[in-house]
Short mmCIF file of C-alpha atoms in Angstrom, two decimals:
data_model
loop_
_atom_site.label_atom_id
_atom_site.label_comp_id
_atom_site.label_asym_id
_atom_site.label_seq_id
_atom_site.Cartn_x
_atom_site.Cartn_y
_atom_site.Cartn_z
CA UNK A 879 5.65 26.57 21.22
CA UNK A 880 7.90 28.63 18.54
CA UNK A 881 8.73 27.75 15.34
CA UNK A 882 11.54 25.55 14.84
CA UNK A 883 14.37 26.30 11.67
CA UNK A 884 15.59 23.27 9.72
CA UNK A 885 18.07 21.91 7.27
CA UNK A 886 17.69 18.57 6.33
CA UNK A 887 21.38 17.15 5.11
CA UNK A 888 20.74 14.02 2.40
CA UNK A 889 21.68 12.06 -0.19
CA UNK A 890 18.91 11.64 -1.96
CA UNK A 891 15.70 12.99 -2.08
CA UNK A 892 11.42 11.66 -4.21
CA UNK A 893 11.45 13.49 -6.03
CA UNK A 894 14.79 14.49 -7.15
CA UNK A 895 16.20 11.12 -6.83
CA UNK A 896 15.33 7.59 -4.68
CA UNK A 897 17.81 4.38 -4.13
CA UNK A 898 16.15 3.06 -0.87
CA UNK A 899 13.88 4.58 2.60
CA UNK A 900 16.30 7.66 3.17
CA UNK A 901 14.89 9.19 -0.01
CA UNK A 902 11.43 8.57 0.64
CA UNK A 903 11.69 10.23 4.05
CA UNK A 904 14.15 13.12 2.94
CA UNK A 905 10.67 13.94 0.93
CA UNK A 906 7.30 13.70 1.92
CA UNK A 907 9.11 13.76 6.44
CA UNK A 908 10.35 17.33 5.84
CA UNK A 909 6.37 18.03 4.27
CA UNK A 910 4.87 17.14 7.22
CA UNK A 911 7.28 19.06 9.50
CA UNK A 912 6.27 22.32 7.47
CA UNK A 913 2.73 21.68 8.12
CA UNK A 914 3.22 21.81 11.49
CA UNK A 915 4.38 25.80 10.82
CA UNK A 916 8.26 25.21 10.99
CA UNK A 917 10.75 26.92 8.43
CA UNK A 918 11.86 23.30 7.02
CA UNK A 919 14.50 23.20 4.16
CA UNK A 920 16.78 20.63 2.30
CA UNK A 921 20.12 20.32 0.79
CA UNK A 922 21.36 17.80 -1.34
CA UNK A 923 24.14 17.28 -4.63
CA UNK A 924 22.88 17.93 -7.70
CA UNK A 925 23.52 14.68 -8.91
CA UNK A 926 23.32 14.73 -13.28
CA UNK A 927 19.74 12.71 -12.71
CA UNK A 928 18.34 15.25 -10.91
CA UNK A 929 19.52 17.94 -13.17
CA UNK A 930 16.17 17.82 -14.73
CA UNK A 931 14.20 19.07 -11.68
CA UNK A 932 12.91 22.61 -11.57
CA UNK A 933 15.46 24.90 -9.92
CA UNK A 934 17.08 28.37 -10.19
CA UNK A 935 20.75 28.68 -9.72
CA UNK A 936 21.46 31.34 -7.24
CA UNK A 937 24.03 34.19 -8.91
CA UNK A 938 26.57 33.88 -5.37
CA UNK A 939 28.46 30.35 -6.04
CA UNK A 940 28.75 28.90 -1.33
CA UNK A 941 32.30 28.35 -1.24
CA UNK A 942 33.03 25.59 1.46
CA UNK A 943 36.72 24.48 2.43
CA UNK A 944 38.29 21.48 2.55
CA UNK A 945 41.21 19.77 3.25
CA UNK A 946 43.17 22.54 3.51
CA UNK A 947 41.99 24.10 -0.56
CA UNK A 948 38.20 25.83 -1.03
CA UNK A 949 35.52 23.57 -3.87
CA UNK A 950 33.71 26.77 -5.13
CA UNK A 951 30.57 25.25 -5.57
CA UNK A 952 27.23 26.49 -7.71
CA UNK A 953 23.70 26.19 -5.25
CA UNK A 954 20.97 26.23 -6.98
CA UNK A 955 17.20 26.70 -5.44
CA UNK A 956 13.76 24.72 -6.43
CA UNK A 957 10.88 23.87 -4.08
CA UNK A 958 9.56 20.78 -2.66
CA UNK A 959 6.10 20.10 -2.59
CA UNK A 960 4.71 21.53 0.83
CA UNK A 961 7.28 24.67 -1.04
CA UNK A 962 9.40 23.35 0.89
CA UNK A 963 12.48 24.29 -0.24
CA UNK A 964 15.32 22.44 -1.64
CA UNK A 965 19.49 23.39 -1.86
CA UNK A 966 21.01 21.20 -4.97
CA UNK A 967 25.00 21.68 -4.53
CA UNK A 968 26.46 21.75 -7.89
CA UNK A 969 30.16 20.46 -8.41
CA UNK A 970 30.22 18.77 -11.57
CA UNK A 971 34.06 17.34 -10.81
CA UNK A 972 31.94 15.04 -7.53
CA UNK A 973 28.46 14.87 -8.71
CA UNK A 974 28.03 15.10 -12.80
CA UNK A 975 27.98 11.31 -13.74
CA UNK A 976 25.97 8.25 -13.86
CA UNK A 977 24.35 6.38 -11.31
CA UNK A 978 24.77 8.25 -6.58
CA UNK A 979 27.18 6.30 -5.26
CA UNK A 980 28.31 4.29 -7.99
CA UNK A 981 27.90 2.36 -11.41
CA UNK A 982 28.09 -1.06 -12.79
CA UNK A 983 32.08 -1.19 -11.16
CA UNK A 984 31.09 -0.96 -8.29
CA UNK A 985 31.19 2.25 -5.93
CA UNK A 986 32.70 5.26 -6.21
CA UNK A 987 36.38 5.69 -5.50
CA UNK A 988 36.14 9.36 -3.91
CA UNK A 989 32.69 8.84 -2.42
CA UNK A 990 34.59 10.29 0.49
CA UNK A 991 35.02 13.58 -0.19
CA UNK A 992 31.88 13.63 -2.27
CA UNK A 993 29.85 13.54 0.96
CA UNK A 994 32.40 15.37 3.02
CA UNK A 995 31.91 18.25 0.84
CA UNK A 996 27.98 17.78 1.39
CA UNK A 997 28.53 18.21 5.10
CA UNK A 998 30.84 20.85 4.96
CA UNK A 999 28.99 22.31 2.31
CA UNK A 1000 25.40 22.71 4.47
CA UNK A 1001 27.70 24.95 7.59
CA UNK A 1002 28.40 27.31 4.77
CA UNK A 1003 24.57 27.20 3.50
CA UNK A 1004 23.46 29.41 5.88
CA UNK A 1005 25.55 32.32 4.85
CA UNK A 1006 24.62 32.26 1.61
CA UNK A 1007 20.87 32.28 1.78
CA UNK A 1008 21.06 34.24 5.19
CA UNK A 1009 18.74 32.12 6.97
CA UNK A 1010 20.51 29.84 10.03
CA UNK A 1011 19.09 26.49 11.01
CA UNK A 1012 18.16 25.67 14.92
CA UNK A 1013 18.52 22.40 14.14
CA UNK A 1014 21.14 20.06 11.55
CA UNK A 1015 19.12 16.93 10.69
CA UNK A 1016 21.49 14.41 8.81
CA UNK A 1017 20.71 10.95 7.78
CA UNK A 1018 22.89 8.19 6.84
CA UNK A 1019 26.96 8.51 6.82
CA UNK A 1020 26.76 10.23 3.27
CA UNK A 1021 25.81 13.42 6.07
CA UNK A 1022 27.27 11.78 9.43
CA UNK A 1023 30.31 14.07 9.19
CA UNK A 1024 27.74 17.17 10.06
CA UNK A 1025 28.10 16.95 13.35
CA UNK A 1026 31.80 16.26 13.33
CA UNK A 1027 32.70 19.32 11.29
CA UNK A 1028 30.84 21.84 14.22
CA UNK A 1029 32.72 19.91 16.66
CA UNK A 1030 36.39 21.08 14.97
CA UNK A 1031 34.88 24.12 14.02
CA UNK A 1032 33.66 24.81 16.76
CA UNK A 1033 29.75 25.80 15.50
CA UNK A 1034 27.68 24.59 18.15
CA UNK A 1035 24.21 23.89 17.42
CA UNK A 1036 22.08 21.59 17.95
CA UNK A 1037 22.66 18.09 15.29
CA UNK A 1038 19.89 15.42 15.05
CA UNK A 1039 21.26 11.66 13.01
CA UNK A 1040 19.41 9.49 11.78
CA UNK A 1041 19.76 6.40 11.12
CA UNK A 1042 18.06 4.40 7.82
CA UNK A 1043 20.43 1.10 7.69
CA UNK A 1044 22.88 0.64 9.89
CA UNK A 1045 24.25 -2.12 7.02
CA UNK A 1046 26.12 1.20 5.57
CA UNK A 1047 28.69 2.70 7.73
CA UNK A 1048 30.82 4.85 5.03
CA UNK A 1049 33.89 2.63 6.30
CA UNK A 1050 36.98 4.28 4.51
CA UNK A 1051 40.96 3.52 4.63
CA UNK A 1052 43.52 5.88 6.28
CA UNK A 1053 45.43 7.11 2.98
CA UNK A 1054 42.15 8.96 2.10
CA UNK A 1055 40.53 10.58 5.05
CA UNK A 1056 42.94 13.35 3.92
CA UNK A 1057 40.39 14.99 2.10
CA UNK A 1058 38.48 15.31 5.44
CA UNK A 1059 40.91 18.63 6.43
CA UNK A 1060 40.32 17.65 9.93
CA UNK A 1061 43.40 16.78 12.34
CA UNK A 1062 44.92 13.44 12.67
CA UNK A 1063 45.32 13.41 15.78
CA UNK A 1064 41.22 14.40 16.42
CA UNK A 1065 39.99 11.06 15.09
CA UNK A 1066 40.31 9.35 18.38
CA UNK A 1067 38.24 11.88 20.49
CA UNK A 1068 36.01 12.71 16.73
CA UNK A 1069 35.39 9.22 16.61
CA UNK A 1070 36.26 8.75 13.94
CA UNK A 1071 38.85 5.93 14.52
CA UNK A 1072 37.65 2.56 13.42
CA UNK A 1073 39.91 -0.10 13.40
CA UNK A 1074 42.97 1.65 11.23
CA UNK A 1075 40.20 2.74 8.86
CA UNK A 1076 37.31 5.64 9.23
CA UNK A 1077 34.39 4.96 9.83
CA UNK A 1078 31.95 8.06 9.17
CA UNK A 1079 28.97 6.93 10.61
CA UNK A 1080 30.79 6.13 14.15
CA UNK A 1081 31.89 9.86 13.58
CA UNK A 1082 28.41 11.41 13.26
CA UNK A 1083 27.51 8.79 15.94
CA UNK A 1084 29.71 10.21 18.51
CA UNK A 1085 29.03 13.81 17.74
CA UNK A 1086 25.49 14.50 17.22
CA UNK A 1087 23.51 16.09 19.74
CA UNK A 1088 20.91 13.10 19.22
CA UNK A 1089 20.55 10.17 17.39
CA UNK A 1090 17.08 8.65 16.07
CA UNK A 1091 16.08 5.41 13.67
CA UNK A 1092 13.76 4.59 11.66
CA UNK A 1093 11.46 1.91 14.73
CA UNK A 1094 11.33 1.63 17.78
CA UNK A 1095 12.31 -1.61 17.21
CA UNK A 1096 15.73 -0.97 15.65
CA UNK A 1097 16.11 1.81 18.21
CA UNK A 1098 16.89 -1.59 20.66
CA UNK A 1099 18.16 -4.23 17.78
CA UNK A 1100 21.51 -2.38 17.07
CA UNK A 1101 22.87 -1.76 21.00
CA UNK A 1102 23.11 -5.29 21.02
CA UNK A 1103 26.06 -7.20 19.28
CA UNK A 1104 23.91 -9.12 17.20
CA UNK A 1105 22.59 -6.32 15.24
CA UNK A 1106 24.82 -3.82 16.16
CA UNK A 1107 27.08 -4.05 13.59
CA UNK A 1108 29.80 -3.82 15.03
CA UNK A 1109 28.69 -0.28 16.39
CA UNK A 1110 26.59 -1.82 18.88
CA UNK A 1111 28.99 0.09 21.86
CA UNK A 1112 28.95 3.60 20.06
CA UNK A 1113 25.28 3.17 20.27
CA UNK A 1114 24.85 1.55 23.71
CA UNK A 1115 27.08 4.60 24.94
CA UNK A 1116 24.48 7.11 23.49
CA UNK A 1117 21.49 4.60 24.56
CA UNK A 1118 19.85 8.23 26.49
CA UNK A 1119 20.75 9.76 23.43
CA UNK A 1120 18.64 7.63 20.64
CA UNK A 1121 15.10 7.41 19.82
CA UNK A 1122 12.96 5.47 17.28
CA UNK A 1123 10.89 7.17 15.05
CA UNK A 1124 8.61 4.89 12.90
CA UNK A 1125 8.60 5.99 9.34
CA UNK A 1126 5.50 6.49 7.84
CA UNK A 1127 3.93 5.72 4.45
CA UNK A 1128 2.53 8.16 2.00
CA UNK A 1129 -1.48 7.55 3.34
CA UNK A 1130 -2.02 9.41 -1.00
CA UNK A 1131 -0.05 7.12 -3.21
CA UNK A 1132 -1.06 3.79 -1.40
CA UNK A 1133 -4.75 3.95 -1.05
CA UNK A 1134 -6.70 1.74 -3.22
CA UNK A 1135 -9.55 3.48 -2.77
CA UNK A 1136 -8.30 5.65 -5.79
CA UNK A 1137 -5.02 4.34 -6.56
CA UNK A 1138 -5.17 4.34 -10.75
CA UNK A 1139 -2.29 1.72 -11.18
CA UNK A 1140 -4.93 -1.44 -9.83
CA UNK A 1141 -7.87 -3.30 -11.70
CA UNK A 1142 -10.42 -1.70 -9.65
CA UNK A 1143 -10.99 0.53 -6.28
CA UNK A 1144 -12.19 0.05 -3.23
CA UNK A 1145 -12.26 0.59 0.21
CA UNK A 1146 -12.89 -1.45 3.34
CA UNK A 1147 -17.13 -1.22 2.99
CA UNK A 1148 -16.50 -3.13 -0.52
CA UNK A 1149 -13.13 -4.46 0.42
CA UNK A 1150 -14.57 -8.56 -0.40
CA UNK A 1151 -15.74 -7.22 -4.47
CA UNK A 1152 -12.30 -5.11 -4.92
CA UNK A 1153 -9.80 -7.46 -3.98
CA UNK A 1154 -11.62 -10.25 -5.96
CA UNK A 1155 -11.09 -7.87 -8.73
CA UNK A 1156 -7.90 -6.99 -8.53
CA UNK A 1157 -6.64 -10.45 -7.56
CA UNK A 1158 -8.32 -12.03 -10.72
CA UNK A 1159 -7.22 -9.14 -12.90
CA UNK A 1160 -3.13 -9.95 -11.27
CA UNK A 1161 -2.99 -13.94 -11.77
CA UNK A 1162 -3.57 -12.62 -15.70
CA UNK A 1163 -1.45 -10.50 -16.30
CA UNK A 1164 1.51 -12.73 -14.81
CA UNK A 1165 -0.25 -15.72 -16.83
CA UNK A 1166 -1.46 -17.61 -13.00
CA UNK A 1167 -4.68 -19.72 -13.43
CA UNK A 1168 -7.63 -16.89 -12.47
CA UNK A 1169 -8.80 -19.33 -9.24
CA UNK A 1170 -10.00 -16.94 -6.51
CA UNK A 1171 -9.70 -19.86 -3.78
CA UNK A 1172 -6.49 -20.03 -3.91
CA UNK A 1173 -4.17 -17.92 -1.96
CA UNK A 1174 -2.16 -15.94 -3.19
CA UNK A 1175 1.64 -15.10 -1.97
CA UNK A 1176 2.92 -11.04 -2.87
CA UNK A 1177 6.58 -10.30 -3.01
CA UNK A 1178 8.01 -7.48 -3.62
CA UNK A 1179 11.86 -6.91 -2.85
CA UNK A 1180 15.03 -6.56 -3.74
CA UNK A 1181 15.98 -9.50 -3.40
CA UNK A 1182 18.86 -9.58 -1.33
CA UNK A 1183 20.85 -11.84 1.92
CA UNK A 1184 19.21 -8.80 4.18
CA UNK A 1185 15.47 -9.33 3.08
CA UNK A 1186 15.67 -12.92 3.58
CA UNK A 1187 15.39 -13.90 -0.08
CA UNK A 1188 17.64 -17.61 0.41
CA UNK A 1189 15.01 -18.26 3.22
CA UNK A 1190 12.28 -16.99 0.74
CA UNK A 1191 13.36 -19.35 -1.96
CA UNK A 1192 13.43 -22.16 -0.16
CA UNK A 1193 10.40 -21.63 1.31
CA UNK A 1194 8.97 -21.64 -2.10
CA UNK A 1195 10.48 -24.48 -2.72
CA UNK A 1196 8.56 -26.79 -0.03
CA UNK A 1197 5.77 -25.84 -0.28
CA UNK A 1198 5.76 -26.80 -4.16
CA UNK A 1199 3.55 -29.78 -3.12
CA UNK A 1200 0.47 -27.27 -1.42
CA UNK A 1201 -1.89 -25.48 -3.79
CA UNK A 1202 -0.46 -21.88 -3.48
CA UNK A 1203 0.21 -19.28 -5.72
CA UNK A 1204 3.34 -16.56 -5.46
CA UNK A 1205 3.63 -13.32 -7.02
CA UNK A 1206 7.58 -11.32 -7.46
CA UNK A 1207 8.71 -9.03 -7.89
CA UNK A 1208 12.42 -7.15 -7.70
CA UNK A 1209 15.95 -7.24 -8.66
CA UNK A 1210 18.58 -8.09 -7.15
CA UNK A 1211 21.27 -10.50 -6.55
CA UNK A 1212 22.08 -12.82 -9.91
CA UNK A 1213 21.06 -16.60 -8.48
CA UNK A 1214 17.44 -15.27 -6.47
CA UNK A 1215 17.15 -14.22 -10.65
CA UNK A 1216 18.12 -16.74 -12.49
CA UNK A 1217 16.27 -18.79 -9.93
CA UNK A 1218 12.74 -16.98 -9.70
CA UNK A 1219 12.69 -16.62 -13.39
CA UNK A 1220 13.44 -20.80 -14.30
CA UNK A 1221 10.75 -20.83 -12.10
CA UNK A 1222 8.28 -18.45 -13.68
CA UNK A 1223 8.63 -21.04 -16.78
CA UNK A 1224 8.59 -23.68 -15.23
CA UNK A 1225 5.54 -23.82 -12.51
CA UNK A 1226 2.08 -22.99 -13.32
CA UNK A 1227 1.76 -21.48 -10.11
CA UNK A 1228 4.92 -19.75 -9.70
CA UNK A 1229 5.14 -16.06 -11.67
CA UNK A 1230 8.10 -13.62 -11.31
CA UNK A 1231 9.45 -10.14 -12.77
CA UNK A 1232 12.87 -9.55 -12.14
CA UNK A 1233 12.49 -6.07 -12.44
CA UNK A 1234 11.50 -2.65 -10.41
CA UNK A 1235 7.55 -1.48 -11.67
CA UNK A 1236 6.08 0.92 -10.04
CA UNK A 1237 2.87 -0.44 -10.78
CA UNK A 1238 2.48 -3.95 -10.95
CA UNK A 1239 4.31 -3.27 -7.62
CA UNK A 1240 0.36 -1.55 -6.99
CA UNK A 1241 -0.50 -4.55 -8.03
CA UNK A 1242 0.69 -6.99 -5.98
CA UNK A 1243 -0.01 -4.79 -3.09
CA UNK A 1244 -3.74 -4.83 -4.02
CA UNK A 1245 -4.12 -8.70 -5.40
CA UNK A 1246 -2.28 -10.67 -3.29
CA UNK A 1247 -3.85 -12.42 -0.29
CA UNK A 1248 -0.12 -12.89 2.01
CA UNK A 1249 2.99 -11.16 1.86
CA UNK A 1250 6.10 -12.34 2.29
CA UNK A 1251 8.66 -10.25 4.37
CA UNK A 1252 11.38 -13.01 5.65
CA UNK A 1253 13.67 -10.46 6.40
CA UNK A 1254 17.58 -11.64 8.17
CA UNK A 1255 16.64 -7.33 9.53
CA UNK A 1256 14.69 -4.47 8.83
CA UNK A 1257 15.33 -1.09 10.72
CA UNK A 1258 11.39 0.18 9.38
CA UNK A 1259 10.07 -1.88 6.30
CA UNK A 1260 7.28 -0.16 3.84
CA UNK A 1261 6.16 -2.99 1.97
CA UNK A 1262 4.30 -4.43 5.39
CA UNK A 1263 2.05 -1.11 5.75
CA UNK A 1264 1.55 -0.94 1.86
CA UNK A 1265 -0.13 -4.40 2.18
CA UNK A 1266 -2.04 -3.40 5.32
CA UNK A 1267 -3.33 -0.67 3.50
CA UNK A 1268 -4.35 -2.79 0.47
CA UNK A 1269 -5.88 -5.89 2.54
CA UNK A 1270 -2.74 -7.63 1.61
CA UNK A 1271 -1.72 -10.06 5.40
CA UNK A 1272 1.92 -9.13 5.35
CA UNK A 1273 3.88 -12.09 6.87
CA UNK A 1274 7.01 -11.32 8.48
CA UNK A 1275 9.34 -11.85 10.75
CA UNK A 1276 9.27 -10.40 13.96
CA UNK A 1277 12.63 -7.66 13.79
CA UNK A 1278 12.80 -4.59 13.55
CA UNK A 1279 9.91 -2.43 12.29
CA UNK A 1280 7.62 -4.91 10.92
CA UNK A 1281 7.56 -6.43 14.25
CA UNK A 1282 6.52 -3.05 15.28
CA UNK A 1283 3.88 -2.55 12.89
CA UNK A 1284 2.18 -6.00 13.04
CA UNK A 1285 0.44 -8.04 15.18
CA UNK A 1286 0.23 -11.74 14.98
CA UNK A 1287 -2.91 -13.13 13.70
CA UNK A 1288 -4.37 -9.47 14.29
CA UNK A 1289 -2.74 -7.65 11.13
CA UNK A 1290 -0.78 -9.84 9.46
CA UNK A 1291 1.36 -13.09 10.28
CA UNK A 1292 4.24 -12.56 12.40
CA UNK A 1293 7.63 -15.97 12.79
CA UNK A 1294 10.15 -15.43 14.62
CA UNK A 1295 13.25 -18.13 14.05
CA UNK A 1296 16.05 -17.66 10.75
CA UNK A 1297 14.74 -20.50 8.59
CA UNK A 1298 12.29 -22.00 5.46
CA UNK A 1299 10.58 -24.17 7.71
CA UNK A 1300 8.95 -20.37 9.81
CA UNK A 1301 8.35 -18.47 7.18
CA UNK A 1302 6.42 -21.81 5.56
CA UNK A 1303 4.26 -22.56 8.47
CA UNK A 1304 2.98 -18.71 8.94
CA UNK A 1305 2.29 -18.92 5.19
CA UNK A 1306 0.41 -22.19 5.64
CA UNK A 1307 -1.23 -20.48 8.90
CA UNK A 1308 -2.91 -17.47 6.75
CA UNK A 1309 -3.82 -19.75 3.98
CA UNK A 1310 -6.02 -22.19 6.54
CA UNK A 1311 -7.40 -19.14 7.89
CA UNK A 1312 -8.08 -18.19 4.81
CA UNK A 1313 -9.63 -21.01 3.37
CA UNK A 1314 -11.48 -21.81 6.60
CA UNK A 1315 -11.51 -19.12 8.46
CA UNK A 1316 -13.08 -16.42 6.19
CA UNK A 1317 -14.95 -14.20 8.37
CA UNK A 1318 -11.20 -14.24 10.70
CA UNK A 1319 -9.08 -13.38 7.23
CA UNK A 1320 -11.97 -10.59 6.36
CA UNK A 1321 -11.76 -8.71 9.91
CA UNK A 1322 -7.73 -9.18 9.57
CA UNK A 1323 -7.81 -7.11 6.97
CA UNK A 1324 -10.46 -4.83 8.00
CA UNK A 1325 -8.18 -4.09 10.76
CA UNK A 1326 -5.40 -3.77 8.40
CA UNK A 1327 -6.36 -1.01 5.89
CA UNK A 1328 -8.12 0.99 9.50
CA UNK A 1329 -4.34 1.04 10.84
CA UNK A 1330 -3.14 4.91 10.20
CA UNK A 1331 0.50 5.12 8.59
CA UNK A 1332 0.53 8.61 8.07
CA UNK A 1333 3.70 11.03 8.43
CA UNK A 1334 2.22 13.48 10.49
CA UNK A 1335 2.27 11.10 14.10
CA UNK A 1336 6.50 10.55 12.58
CA UNK A 1337 6.82 14.41 12.57
CA UNK A 1338 5.33 14.75 15.55
CA UNK A 1339 7.51 12.82 17.57
CA UNK A 1340 10.98 14.69 15.89
CA UNK A 1341 9.26 17.87 16.64
CA UNK A 1342 9.53 16.72 20.08
CA UNK A 1343 12.84 15.03 19.60
CA UNK A 1344 14.09 18.59 18.02
CA UNK A 1345 13.20 20.86 21.19
CA UNK A 1346 14.43 18.59 23.70
CA UNK A 1347 17.87 18.12 21.88
CA UNK A 1348 17.83 22.04 21.59
CA UNK A 1349 17.85 21.87 25.12
CA UNK A 1350 20.73 18.70 25.89
CA UNK A 1351 23.18 20.81 23.47
#
């Protein structure tokens, strides 16, 4: 099949900068597509935190018309793994600051302008570098204006919008929308109008050639009033053009056979030995009693409402009388950090570290027996797949990508109700099997470890989506 030229327009990208799953996808999916023979390139802002990444400044500026004027930008070119070119859009007034989307005082007040420039500049990039993409692959609200500008300017090109989390929509007051340089009379048919505000994600949904999100189940959920965050109508209207493509994980980084973060490396064939060593080392590191027979439940998460952190906290309280240990890592809501910190001091079976720690995250995945993910909604989720790679059985709520990747009683445990009691029941189920049916527990671990979660499958699906969208345009 013919080679495609694809431009990823993103607000973050591993290994330069990352705040969430979008950064992972932007860093890895282009490599997987390039491995299939496509010419894939990436453009993102040159934030202050990205200036250390090896790149060379191109001699000519990139000039982007915006809001009735022109924005003169520098353009830097580097390389991601797999020899994928990445272009860094330099505009010091807008991007040279601490933080990507905000700082300790909140979101930046000029985010609409910052990401309108990214979208508009991406349409000028082809002329600047002498390379015309077949597909613009845009991600979340930060680059959702690309298909909008394409429609306004009459530039027919295929665009695919991937929604990583519908909870973030890029909604701004009308008074800020002058920066877009779009006739307000066109807001309605472009999908920008949203109850007196402008909604960038809604506009992208309206104008993009095709839509995707990060799991099949989430693609269904967001077309319903319960899961649509106010955009279910717009999404249902585009249902024919919306697909769910399950994210992959980096199976080299998350591989217990070669992971340098963990106490002992292991695979399916030496699972018992490796898990026992990693569990004992984790218990020792966190100050938990070193008891191999006690179920150890891990949680690595943002302490946030979306993640069901309140459900988890209540479940831990309900399980205080049970012989179960907990290893918790994360940060977020202050009440959760304070509560977990107090429990870490007071409860011998509970350990918490309220921070980001990549190495400890790996050690919890390797050393825990069960892994809790009681999310209210979860577009894809990655930790359940990390857990499965390490023979740690995920205990998840049946939403989004969690439902797509965990089969109850086969590769983990699944519960439906958004209630602490439902999580408690699922955790007790897993603990009972571990204690009283160890052969069944071990078989579940082996099945989980043998699941393939790499990016090649997602790349093949996006390859097909690009071609389908190009025919529909």
